[in-house]
Short mmCIF file of C-alpha atoms and ligand atoms in Angstrom, two decimals:
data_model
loop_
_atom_site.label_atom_id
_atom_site.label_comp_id
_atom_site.label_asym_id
_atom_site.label_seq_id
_atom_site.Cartn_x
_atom_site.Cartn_y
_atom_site.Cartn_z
CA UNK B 1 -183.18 -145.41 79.30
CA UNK B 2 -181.78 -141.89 79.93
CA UNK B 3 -178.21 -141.43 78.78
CA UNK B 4 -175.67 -140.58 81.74
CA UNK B 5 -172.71 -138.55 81.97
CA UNK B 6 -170.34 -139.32 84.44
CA UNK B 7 -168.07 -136.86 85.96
CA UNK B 8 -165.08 -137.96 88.73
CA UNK B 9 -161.72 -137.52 89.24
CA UNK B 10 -158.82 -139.98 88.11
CA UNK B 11 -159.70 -143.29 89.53
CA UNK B 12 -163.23 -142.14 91.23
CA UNK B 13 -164.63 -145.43 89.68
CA UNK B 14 -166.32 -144.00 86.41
CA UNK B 15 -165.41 -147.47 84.60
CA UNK B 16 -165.98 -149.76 87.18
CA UNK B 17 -169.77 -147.98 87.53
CA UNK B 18 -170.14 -147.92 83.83
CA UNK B 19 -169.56 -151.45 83.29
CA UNK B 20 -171.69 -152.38 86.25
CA UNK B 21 -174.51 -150.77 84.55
CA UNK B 22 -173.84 -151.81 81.00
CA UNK B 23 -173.97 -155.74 82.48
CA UNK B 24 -177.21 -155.11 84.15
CA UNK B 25 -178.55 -152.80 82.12
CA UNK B 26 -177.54 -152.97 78.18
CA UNK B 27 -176.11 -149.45 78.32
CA UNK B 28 -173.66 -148.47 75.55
CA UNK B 29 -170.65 -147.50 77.44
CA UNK B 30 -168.63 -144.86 75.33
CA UNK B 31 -165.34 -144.46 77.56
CA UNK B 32 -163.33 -140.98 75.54
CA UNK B 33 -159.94 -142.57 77.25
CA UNK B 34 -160.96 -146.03 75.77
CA UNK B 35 -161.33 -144.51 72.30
CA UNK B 36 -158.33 -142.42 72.30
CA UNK B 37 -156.14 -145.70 73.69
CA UNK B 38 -157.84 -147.53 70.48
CA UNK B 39 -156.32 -144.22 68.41
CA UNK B 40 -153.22 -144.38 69.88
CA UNK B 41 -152.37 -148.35 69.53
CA UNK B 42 -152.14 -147.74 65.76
CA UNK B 43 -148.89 -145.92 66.39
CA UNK B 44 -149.20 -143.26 63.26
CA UNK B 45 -148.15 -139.80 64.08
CA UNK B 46 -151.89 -138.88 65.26
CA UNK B 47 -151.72 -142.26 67.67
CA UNK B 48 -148.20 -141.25 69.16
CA UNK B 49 -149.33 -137.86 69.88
CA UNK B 50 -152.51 -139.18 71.73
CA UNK B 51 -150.40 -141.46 73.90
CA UNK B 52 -147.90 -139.10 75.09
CA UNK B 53 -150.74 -136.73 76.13
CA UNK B 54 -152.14 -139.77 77.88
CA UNK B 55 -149.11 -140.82 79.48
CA UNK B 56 -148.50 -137.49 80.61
CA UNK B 57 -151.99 -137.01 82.10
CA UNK B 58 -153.07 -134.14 79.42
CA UNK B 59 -156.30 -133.43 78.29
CA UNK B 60 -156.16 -134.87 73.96
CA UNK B 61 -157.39 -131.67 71.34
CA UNK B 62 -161.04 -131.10 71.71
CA UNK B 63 -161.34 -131.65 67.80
CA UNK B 64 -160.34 -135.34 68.14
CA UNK B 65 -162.16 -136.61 70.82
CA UNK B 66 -165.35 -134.76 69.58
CA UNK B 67 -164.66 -136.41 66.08
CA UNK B 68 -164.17 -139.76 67.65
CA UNK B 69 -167.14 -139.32 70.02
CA UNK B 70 -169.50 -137.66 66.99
CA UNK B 71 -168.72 -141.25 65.33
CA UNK B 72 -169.37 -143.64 67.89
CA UNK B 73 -172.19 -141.84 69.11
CA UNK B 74 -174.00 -143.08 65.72
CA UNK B 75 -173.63 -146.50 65.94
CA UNK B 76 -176.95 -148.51 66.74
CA UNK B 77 -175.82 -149.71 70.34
CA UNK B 78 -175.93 -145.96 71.73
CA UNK B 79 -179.92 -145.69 70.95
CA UNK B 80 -181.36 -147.28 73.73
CA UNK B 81 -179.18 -145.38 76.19
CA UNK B 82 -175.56 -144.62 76.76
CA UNK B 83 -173.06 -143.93 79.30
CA UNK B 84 -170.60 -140.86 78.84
CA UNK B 85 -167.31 -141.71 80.86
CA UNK B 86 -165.07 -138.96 80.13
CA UNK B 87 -166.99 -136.94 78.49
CA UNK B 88 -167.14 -133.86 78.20
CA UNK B 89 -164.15 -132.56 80.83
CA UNK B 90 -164.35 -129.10 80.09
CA UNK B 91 -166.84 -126.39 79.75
CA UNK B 92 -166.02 -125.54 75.98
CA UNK B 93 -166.14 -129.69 75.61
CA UNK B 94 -169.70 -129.14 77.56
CA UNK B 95 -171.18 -127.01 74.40
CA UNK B 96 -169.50 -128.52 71.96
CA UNK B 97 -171.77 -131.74 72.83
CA UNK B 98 -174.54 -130.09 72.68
CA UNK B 99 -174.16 -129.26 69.46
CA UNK B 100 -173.35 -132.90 68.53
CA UNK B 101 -176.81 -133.79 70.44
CA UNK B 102 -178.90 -131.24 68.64
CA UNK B 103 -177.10 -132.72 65.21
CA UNK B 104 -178.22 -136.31 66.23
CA UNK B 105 -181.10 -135.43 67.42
CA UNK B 106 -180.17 -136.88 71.00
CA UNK B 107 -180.93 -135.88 74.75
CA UNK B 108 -178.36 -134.82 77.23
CA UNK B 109 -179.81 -137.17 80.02
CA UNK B 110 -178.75 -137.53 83.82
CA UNK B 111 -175.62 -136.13 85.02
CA UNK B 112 -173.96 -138.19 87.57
CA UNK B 113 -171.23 -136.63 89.94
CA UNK B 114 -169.29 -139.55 91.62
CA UNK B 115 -167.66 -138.12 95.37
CA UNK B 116 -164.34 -139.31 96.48
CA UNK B 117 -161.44 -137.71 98.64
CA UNK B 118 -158.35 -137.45 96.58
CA UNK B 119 -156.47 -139.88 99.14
CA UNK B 120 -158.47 -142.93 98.25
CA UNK B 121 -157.65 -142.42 94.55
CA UNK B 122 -153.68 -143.47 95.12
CA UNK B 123 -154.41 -147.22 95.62
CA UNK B 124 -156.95 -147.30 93.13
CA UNK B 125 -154.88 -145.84 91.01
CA UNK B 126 -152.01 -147.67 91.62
CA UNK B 127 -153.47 -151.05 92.26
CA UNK B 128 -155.44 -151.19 88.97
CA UNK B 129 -155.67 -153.94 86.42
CA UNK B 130 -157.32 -154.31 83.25
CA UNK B 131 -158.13 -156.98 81.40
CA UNK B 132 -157.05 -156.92 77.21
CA UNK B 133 -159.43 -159.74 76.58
CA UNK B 134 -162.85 -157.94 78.29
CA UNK B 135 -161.81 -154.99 79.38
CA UNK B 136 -162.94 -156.02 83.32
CA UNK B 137 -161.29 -153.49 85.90
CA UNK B 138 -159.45 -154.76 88.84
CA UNK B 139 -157.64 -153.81 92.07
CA UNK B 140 -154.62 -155.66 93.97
CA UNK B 141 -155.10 -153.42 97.50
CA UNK B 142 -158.59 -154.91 97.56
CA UNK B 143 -159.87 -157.94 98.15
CA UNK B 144 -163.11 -157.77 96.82
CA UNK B 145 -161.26 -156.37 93.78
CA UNK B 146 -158.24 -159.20 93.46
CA UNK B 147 -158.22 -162.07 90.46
CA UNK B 148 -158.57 -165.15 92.04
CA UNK B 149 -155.27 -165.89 90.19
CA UNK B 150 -152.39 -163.01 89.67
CA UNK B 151 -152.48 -161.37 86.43
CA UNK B 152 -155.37 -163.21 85.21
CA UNK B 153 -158.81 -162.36 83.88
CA UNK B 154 -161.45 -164.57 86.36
CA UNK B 155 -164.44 -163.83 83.76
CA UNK B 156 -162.39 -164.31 80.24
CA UNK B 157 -158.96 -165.67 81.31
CA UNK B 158 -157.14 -162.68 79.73
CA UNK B 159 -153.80 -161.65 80.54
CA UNK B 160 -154.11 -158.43 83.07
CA UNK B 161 -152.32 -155.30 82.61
CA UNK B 162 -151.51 -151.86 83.94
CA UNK B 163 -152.01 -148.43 81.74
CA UNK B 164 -148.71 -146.59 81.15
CA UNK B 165 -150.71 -143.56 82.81
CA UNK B 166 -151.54 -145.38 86.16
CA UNK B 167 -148.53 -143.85 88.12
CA UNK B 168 -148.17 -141.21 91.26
CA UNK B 169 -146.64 -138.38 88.34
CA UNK B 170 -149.60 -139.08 86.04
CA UNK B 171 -152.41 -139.21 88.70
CA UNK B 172 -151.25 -135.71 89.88
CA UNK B 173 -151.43 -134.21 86.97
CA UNK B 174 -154.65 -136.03 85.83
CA UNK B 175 -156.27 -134.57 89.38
CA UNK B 176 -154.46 -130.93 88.93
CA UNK B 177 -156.42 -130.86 85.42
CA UNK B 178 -159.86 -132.52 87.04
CA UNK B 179 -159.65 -129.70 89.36
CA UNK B 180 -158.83 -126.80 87.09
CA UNK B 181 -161.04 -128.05 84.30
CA UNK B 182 -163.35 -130.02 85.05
CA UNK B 183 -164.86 -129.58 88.23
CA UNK B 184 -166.70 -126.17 86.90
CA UNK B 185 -168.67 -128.31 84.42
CA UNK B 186 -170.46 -129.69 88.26
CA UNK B 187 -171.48 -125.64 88.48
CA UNK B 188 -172.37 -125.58 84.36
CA UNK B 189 -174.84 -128.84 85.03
CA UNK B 190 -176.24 -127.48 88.75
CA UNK B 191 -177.85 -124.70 86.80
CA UNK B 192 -179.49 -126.72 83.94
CA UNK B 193 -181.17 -128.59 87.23
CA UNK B 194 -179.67 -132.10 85.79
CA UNK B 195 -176.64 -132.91 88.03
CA UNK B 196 -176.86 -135.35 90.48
CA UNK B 197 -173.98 -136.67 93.62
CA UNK B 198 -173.34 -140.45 94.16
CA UNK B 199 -170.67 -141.39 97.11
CA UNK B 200 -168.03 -143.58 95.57
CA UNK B 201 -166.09 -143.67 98.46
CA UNK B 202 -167.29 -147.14 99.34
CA UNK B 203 -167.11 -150.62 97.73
CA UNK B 204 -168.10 -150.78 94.05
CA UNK B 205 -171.93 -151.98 95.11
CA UNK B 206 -172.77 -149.48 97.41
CA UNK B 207 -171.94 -146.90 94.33
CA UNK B 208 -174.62 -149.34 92.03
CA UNK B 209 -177.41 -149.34 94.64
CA UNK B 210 -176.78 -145.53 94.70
CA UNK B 211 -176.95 -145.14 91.36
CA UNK B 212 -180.16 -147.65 90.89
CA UNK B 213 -182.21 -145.66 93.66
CA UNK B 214 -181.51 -142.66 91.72
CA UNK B 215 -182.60 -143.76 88.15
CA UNK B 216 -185.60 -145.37 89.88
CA UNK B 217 -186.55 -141.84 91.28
CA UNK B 218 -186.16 -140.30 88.16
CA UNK B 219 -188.28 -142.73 86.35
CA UNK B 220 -186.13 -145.08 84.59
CA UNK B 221 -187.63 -148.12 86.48
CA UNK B 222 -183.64 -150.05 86.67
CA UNK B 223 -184.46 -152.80 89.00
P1 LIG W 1 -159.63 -141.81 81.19
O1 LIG W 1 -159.36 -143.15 80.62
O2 LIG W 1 -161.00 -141.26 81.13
O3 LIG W 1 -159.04 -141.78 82.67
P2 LIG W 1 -159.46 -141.01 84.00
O4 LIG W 1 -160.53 -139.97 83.84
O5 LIG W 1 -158.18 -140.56 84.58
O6 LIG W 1 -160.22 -142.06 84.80
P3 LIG W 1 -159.75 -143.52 85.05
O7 LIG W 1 -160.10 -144.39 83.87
O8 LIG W 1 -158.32 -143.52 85.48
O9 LIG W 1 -160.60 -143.90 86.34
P4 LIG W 1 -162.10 -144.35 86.54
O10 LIG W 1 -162.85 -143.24 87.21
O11 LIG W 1 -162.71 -144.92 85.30
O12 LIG W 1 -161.84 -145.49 87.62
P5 LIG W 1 -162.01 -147.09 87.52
O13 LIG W 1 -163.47 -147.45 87.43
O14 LIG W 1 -161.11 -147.68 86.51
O15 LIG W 1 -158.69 -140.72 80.48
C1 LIG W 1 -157.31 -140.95 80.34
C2 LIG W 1 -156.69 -139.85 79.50
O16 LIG W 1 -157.32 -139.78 78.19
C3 LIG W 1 -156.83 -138.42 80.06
O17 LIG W 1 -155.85 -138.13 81.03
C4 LIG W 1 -156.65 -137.61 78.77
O18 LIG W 1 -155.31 -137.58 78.38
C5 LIG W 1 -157.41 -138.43 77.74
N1 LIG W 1 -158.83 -138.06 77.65
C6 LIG W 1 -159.91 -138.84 77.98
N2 LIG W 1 -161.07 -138.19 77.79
C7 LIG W 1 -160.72 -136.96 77.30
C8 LIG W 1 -161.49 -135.81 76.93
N3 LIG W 1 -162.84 -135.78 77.04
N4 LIG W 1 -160.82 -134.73 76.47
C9 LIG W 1 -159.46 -134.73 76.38
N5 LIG W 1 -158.68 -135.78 76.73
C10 LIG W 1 -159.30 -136.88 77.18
O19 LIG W 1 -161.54 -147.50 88.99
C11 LIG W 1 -160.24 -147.25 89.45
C12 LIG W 1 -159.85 -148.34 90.45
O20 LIG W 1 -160.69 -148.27 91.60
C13 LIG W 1 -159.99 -149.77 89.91
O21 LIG W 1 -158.93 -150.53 90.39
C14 LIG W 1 -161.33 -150.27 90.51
O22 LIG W 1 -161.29 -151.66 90.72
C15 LIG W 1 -161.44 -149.48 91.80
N6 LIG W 1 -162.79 -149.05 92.13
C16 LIG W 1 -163.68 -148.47 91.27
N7 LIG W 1 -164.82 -148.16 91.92
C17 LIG W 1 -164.67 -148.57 93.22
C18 LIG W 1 -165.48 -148.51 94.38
N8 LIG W 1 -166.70 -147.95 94.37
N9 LIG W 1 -164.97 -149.01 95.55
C19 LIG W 1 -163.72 -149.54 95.59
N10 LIG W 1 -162.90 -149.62 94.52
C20 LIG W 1 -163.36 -149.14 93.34
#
């Protein structure tokens, strides 16, 4: 399977999509907030640092997520495919990955732009729930998205909970920095004739079937 970057703004659905496709599909999913969060709950200096950043909606030092990405990129899981989410969010972060490919001896892959107005990204921000026991993403403003039972996992039974950066402060400054940063990398991948546009602006499936149609174009036969 080809590996997939996904780029989309705070809340776009870049989770939700990846672990769609990583149930289906076997992907590794390699999440850059996930492993920073996993830095930060030791609560050494380095872990503080990485959760105020978080908290406030700043982008963490390129040196330590490319160090924590460099790592996880070599464990076994990641050879049959992966799934960027996160990764890179800046042009410099862009190159620096390509370096890291050409070290491991990896391809770049598909890159996936997920569209959403900035509106929708309130409630989803807002509304979402994670689960600590399986990591399953949900949302109280929709009822497709809901637990069957309030702050409760319906695959594992987990306990839900909401990240300390999931507020109206935090989303604008996550979206300011999308913007500013991150949306030339859509320009940097246009030219190297790999970047591709999904509309996330519906439910969850209709962003899969997308997604499925286009790996099935491009030869990776997901059915
Ligand atoms: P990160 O964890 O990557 O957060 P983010 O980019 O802000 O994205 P989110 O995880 O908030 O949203 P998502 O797109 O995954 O949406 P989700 O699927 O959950 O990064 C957090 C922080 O870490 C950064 O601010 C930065 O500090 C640091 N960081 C991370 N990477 C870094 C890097 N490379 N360099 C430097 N710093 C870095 O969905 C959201 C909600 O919508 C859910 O409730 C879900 O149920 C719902 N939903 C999802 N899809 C749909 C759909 N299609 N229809 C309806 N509802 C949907």
């Amino acid at each position: 399977m080809k590996n997939l970057i996904l780029i989309a703004a705070p809340g776009a659905g870049k989770g939700t999509l990846s672990n769609d496709l990583t149930d289906k599909y076997n992907y590794a999913h390699i999440s850059t907030g996930d492993l920073l969060r996993e830095a930060a709950s030791k609560g050494d200096e380095l872990g503080n640092m990485i959760h105020e950043m978080q908290t406030k909606g700043e982008l963490v030092p390129d040196e330590i997520v490319a160090s924590a990405l460099k790592n996880r990129l070599q464990e076994e899981d990641c050879n049959n495919g992966y799934i960027l989410d996160g990764y890179p969010r800046t042009v410099k972060q862009a190159e620096t990955y390509e370096e890291i490919l050409k070290e491991l001896n990896k391809d770049l892959g598909v890159v996936i732009v997920l569209d959403i107005e900035k509106e929708q990204l309130i409630k989803r921000i807002t509304g979402r729930r994670l689960c600590h026991g399986c990591d399953a993403i949900y949302n109280i403003y929709d009822p497709k998205l809901t637990p069957k039972h309030e702050g409760i996992c319906d695959k594992c039974g987990g306990e839900l909970y909401q990240r300390s950066d999931d507020n109206l402060e935090s989303l604008e400054s996550r979206y300011n920095t999308y913007l500013e940063k991150t949306q030339p990398l859509i320009d940097y991948y246009s030219k190297k004739n790999c970047l591709y546009r999904v509309d996330s602006s519906l439910g969850k499936e209709h962003t899969l079937e997308q997604v499925e149609d286009l790996l099935n174009k491009l030869g990776d036969n997901v059915d």
